[in-house]
Every structure is written in C-alpha cells, then in structure tokens.
Protein backbone atom coordinates (compact mmCIF):
# COMPACT_ATOMS: atom_id res chain seq x y z
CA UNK A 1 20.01 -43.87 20.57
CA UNK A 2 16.67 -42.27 19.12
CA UNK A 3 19.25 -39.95 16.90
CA UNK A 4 21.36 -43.15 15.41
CA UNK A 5 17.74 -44.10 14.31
CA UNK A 6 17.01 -41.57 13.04
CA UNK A 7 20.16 -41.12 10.91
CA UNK A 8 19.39 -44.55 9.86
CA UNK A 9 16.10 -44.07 9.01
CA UNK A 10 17.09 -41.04 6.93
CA UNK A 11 19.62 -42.71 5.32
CA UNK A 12 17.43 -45.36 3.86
CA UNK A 13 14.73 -42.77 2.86
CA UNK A 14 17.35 -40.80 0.78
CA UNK A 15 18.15 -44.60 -0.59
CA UNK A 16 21.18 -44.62 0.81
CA UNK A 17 20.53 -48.06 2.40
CA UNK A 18 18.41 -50.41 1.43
CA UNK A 19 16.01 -52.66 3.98
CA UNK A 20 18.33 -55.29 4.43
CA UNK A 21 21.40 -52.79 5.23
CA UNK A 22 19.15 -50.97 7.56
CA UNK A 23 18.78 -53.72 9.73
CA UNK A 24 22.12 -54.59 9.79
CA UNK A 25 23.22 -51.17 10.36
CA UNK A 26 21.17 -50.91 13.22
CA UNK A 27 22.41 -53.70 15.04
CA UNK A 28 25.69 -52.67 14.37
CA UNK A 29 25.17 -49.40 15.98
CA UNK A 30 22.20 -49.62 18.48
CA UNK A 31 23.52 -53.53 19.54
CA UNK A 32 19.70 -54.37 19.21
CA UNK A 33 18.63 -57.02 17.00
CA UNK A 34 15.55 -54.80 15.68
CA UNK A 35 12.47 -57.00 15.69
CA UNK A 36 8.36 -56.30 16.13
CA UNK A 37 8.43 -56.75 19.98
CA UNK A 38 11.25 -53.85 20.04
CA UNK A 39 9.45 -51.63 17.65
CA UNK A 40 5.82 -51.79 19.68
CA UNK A 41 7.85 -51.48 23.19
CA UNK A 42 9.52 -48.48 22.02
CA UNK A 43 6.17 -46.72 19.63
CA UNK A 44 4.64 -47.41 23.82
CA UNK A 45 7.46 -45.11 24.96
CA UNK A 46 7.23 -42.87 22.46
CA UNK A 47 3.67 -42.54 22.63
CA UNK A 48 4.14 -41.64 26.29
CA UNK A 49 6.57 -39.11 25.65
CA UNK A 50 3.73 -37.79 23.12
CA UNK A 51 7.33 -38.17 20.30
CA UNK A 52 4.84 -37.86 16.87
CA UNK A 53 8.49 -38.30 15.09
CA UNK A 54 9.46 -40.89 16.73
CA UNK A 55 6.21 -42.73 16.68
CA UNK A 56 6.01 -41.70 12.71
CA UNK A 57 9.46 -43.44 12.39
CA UNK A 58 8.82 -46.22 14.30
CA UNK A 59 5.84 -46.72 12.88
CA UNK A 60 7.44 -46.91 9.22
CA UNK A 61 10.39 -49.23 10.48
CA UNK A 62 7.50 -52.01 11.97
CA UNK A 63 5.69 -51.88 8.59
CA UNK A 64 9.41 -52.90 6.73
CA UNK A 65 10.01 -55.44 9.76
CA UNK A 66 6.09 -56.38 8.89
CA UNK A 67 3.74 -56.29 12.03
CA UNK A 68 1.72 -59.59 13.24
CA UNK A 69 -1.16 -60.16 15.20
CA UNK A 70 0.65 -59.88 18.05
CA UNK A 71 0.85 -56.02 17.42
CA UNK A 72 -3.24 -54.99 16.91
CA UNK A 73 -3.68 -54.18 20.62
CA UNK A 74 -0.55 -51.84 20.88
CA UNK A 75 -1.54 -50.37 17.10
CA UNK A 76 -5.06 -50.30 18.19
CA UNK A 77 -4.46 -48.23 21.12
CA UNK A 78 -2.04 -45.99 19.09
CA UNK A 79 -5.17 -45.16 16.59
CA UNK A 80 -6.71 -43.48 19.49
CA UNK A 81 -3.65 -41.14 20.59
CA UNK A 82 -3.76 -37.56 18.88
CA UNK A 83 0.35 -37.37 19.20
CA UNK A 84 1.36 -38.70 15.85
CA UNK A 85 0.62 -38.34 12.10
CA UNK A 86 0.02 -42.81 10.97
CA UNK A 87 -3.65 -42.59 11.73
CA UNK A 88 -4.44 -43.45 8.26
CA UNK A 89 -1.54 -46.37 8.04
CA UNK A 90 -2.83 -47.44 11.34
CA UNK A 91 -6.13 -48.10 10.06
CA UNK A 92 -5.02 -49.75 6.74
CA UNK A 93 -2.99 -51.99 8.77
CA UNK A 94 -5.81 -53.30 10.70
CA UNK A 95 -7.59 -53.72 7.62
CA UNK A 96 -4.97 -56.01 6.35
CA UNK A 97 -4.67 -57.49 10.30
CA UNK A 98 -8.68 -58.58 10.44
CA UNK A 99 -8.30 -59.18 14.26
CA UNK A 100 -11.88 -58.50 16.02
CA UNK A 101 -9.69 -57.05 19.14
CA UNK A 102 -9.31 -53.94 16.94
CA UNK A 103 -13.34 -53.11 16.30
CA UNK A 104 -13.81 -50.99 19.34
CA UNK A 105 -11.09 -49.24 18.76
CA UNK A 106 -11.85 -48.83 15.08
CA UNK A 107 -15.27 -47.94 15.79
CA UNK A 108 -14.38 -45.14 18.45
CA UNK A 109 -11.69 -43.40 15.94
CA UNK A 110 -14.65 -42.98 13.10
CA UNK A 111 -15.61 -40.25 14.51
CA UNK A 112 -12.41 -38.68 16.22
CA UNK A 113 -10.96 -35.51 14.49
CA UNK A 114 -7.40 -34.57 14.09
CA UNK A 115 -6.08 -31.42 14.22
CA UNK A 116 -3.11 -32.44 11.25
CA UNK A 117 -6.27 -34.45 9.53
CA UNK A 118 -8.31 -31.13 8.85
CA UNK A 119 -8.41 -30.63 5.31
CA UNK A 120 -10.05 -33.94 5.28
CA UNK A 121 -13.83 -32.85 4.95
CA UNK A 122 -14.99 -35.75 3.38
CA UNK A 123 -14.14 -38.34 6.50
CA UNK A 124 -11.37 -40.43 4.76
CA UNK A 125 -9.77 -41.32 7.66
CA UNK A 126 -13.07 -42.82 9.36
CA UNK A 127 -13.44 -44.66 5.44
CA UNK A 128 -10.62 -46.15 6.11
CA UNK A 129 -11.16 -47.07 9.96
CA UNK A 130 -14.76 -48.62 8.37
CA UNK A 131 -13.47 -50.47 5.86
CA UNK A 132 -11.41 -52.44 8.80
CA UNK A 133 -14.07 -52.75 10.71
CA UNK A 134 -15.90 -54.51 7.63
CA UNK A 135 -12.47 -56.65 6.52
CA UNK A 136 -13.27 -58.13 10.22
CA UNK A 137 -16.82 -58.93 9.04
CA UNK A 138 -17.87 -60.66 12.16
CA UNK A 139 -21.46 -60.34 14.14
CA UNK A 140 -19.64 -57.54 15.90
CA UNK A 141 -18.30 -55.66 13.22
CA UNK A 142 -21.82 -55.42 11.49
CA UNK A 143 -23.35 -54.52 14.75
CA UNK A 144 -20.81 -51.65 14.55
CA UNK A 145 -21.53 -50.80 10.95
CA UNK A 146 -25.19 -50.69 11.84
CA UNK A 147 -24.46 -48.09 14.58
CA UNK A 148 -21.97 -45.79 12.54
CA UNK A 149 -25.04 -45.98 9.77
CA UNK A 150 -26.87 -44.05 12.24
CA UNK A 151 -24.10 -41.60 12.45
CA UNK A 152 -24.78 -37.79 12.88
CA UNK A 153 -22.49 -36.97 10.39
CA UNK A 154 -23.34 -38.43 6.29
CA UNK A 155 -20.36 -39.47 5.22
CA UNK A 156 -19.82 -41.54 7.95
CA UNK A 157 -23.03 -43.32 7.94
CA UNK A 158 -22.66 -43.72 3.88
CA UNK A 159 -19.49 -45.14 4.25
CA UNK A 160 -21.32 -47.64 6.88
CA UNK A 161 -24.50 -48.28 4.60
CA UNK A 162 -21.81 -49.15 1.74
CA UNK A 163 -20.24 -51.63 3.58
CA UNK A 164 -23.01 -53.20 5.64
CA UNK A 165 -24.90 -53.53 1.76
CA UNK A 166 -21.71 -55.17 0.70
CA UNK A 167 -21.13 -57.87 3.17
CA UNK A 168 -25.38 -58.55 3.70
C-alpha cells in the first residue's frame, strides 16, 4: 500500500492531482477513507520502522487533511525521533496548535541536534521550537523560557530572552 501512496503523493507534487483528487484517488485505491486518525496511526508505524520517507510523506498528507488537537501528543513525540526530516514543520505546527501538552517536548528538542539539520549553526530549528513554546504563553511555558535563557549555548538563550521580553 505504502507504494500506491506514494505514487499518489507524487502525482499531486508534480500537479498532476490536485488535493481534492488526491483524496479521492486514495480511497479509490487504498479503500481507506484517509482522515487525521489514519495519518497519526500510520506516521506511529512508520516512526517505528524508523521510514523518514514515509514519515516525510505522511507528514505532508496530515498538514493538507489539516491536523487538530487531537494530534499534538503523537506530533510531539515525533519532534523527538531523529528518523525523519519535518522537525522544523513539526515545530511550526505546534506553534499554530498552542496546546501546553507539547512544552516538554518543545523544550527538550531546543537543544537536540540533527545530523540532516547541520548546516544550521545559528539554532533555527530550536527558534522555531521557542517560539511554540512562547505561542503557548502559559506559567509553564515562561518557566521554560526562563530555563532555555540560561542555556549554554547563545543563541538559544537569545532566542529565550526575546521571547520571555515579549510576552512580560
């Protein structure tokens, strides 16, 4: 099945289909009605199977499908896993998400390093992860801020005094 998908997918990349004949499409040849709770069951297999295409795929079809609520703990975990290439997307969904489940695993990824991520010397990808944590804005989240502004590492704890002066 994962290579009708990715046909699919493919196909609508090269604009051969468009959303709404995607979706169609893929019912008609997977017999799945593709909806969120599909797409985070199968980014959980894929994610076992350490499948970064798969998950980058997957990924891409939830964000056209549109991810809910419902989705931060799987996506939060996902943030954490080194066998995929969304980091970034993860993290810019959460910001759009705001759900305080997420700020632990926000806070941990700040400082996580990614082999695929290395040209990125100026900490972009933990920006991004602190800027979520700050779209939360709760007690927590500046309680988090206020420990990554103690960070080791500069950029990290600028990013943090930059949003902790912005929401105090």
């Amino acid at each position: 099945m994962i290579e009708v998908i990715k046909e699919l997918f493919n196909n609508l990349y090269a604009k051969n289909l468009d959303k709404n004949s995607f979706f169609k499409e893929f019912l008609s040849k997977t017999g799945i009605n593709f909806n969120e709770k599909f797409c985070l069951e199968s980014i959980e297999k894929a994610s076992l199977l350490k499948d970064a295409e798969s998950i980058d795929m997957l990924f891409q079809m939830g964000l056209m499908y549109g991810f809910s609520t419902q989705s931060v703990i799987v996506l939060s975990k996902l943030l954490l896993l080194d066998c995929h290439h969304v980091h970034e997307d993860i993290a810019n969904l959460l910001k759009e998400l705001r759900d305080p489940v997420s700020i632990n695993f926000l806070y941990k990824a700040t400082e996580m390093q990614f082999e695929y991520l290395d040209y990125d010397d100026t900490y972009q990808f933990a920006r991004k992860c602190i800027k979520a944590i700050a779209a939360i804005g709760n007690s927590e989240a500046i309680y988090k801020l206020e420990q990554l502004s103690k960070s080791s590492i500069p950029e990290i704890a600028g990013y943090a005094i930059k949003e902790l002066n912005r929401l105090l």
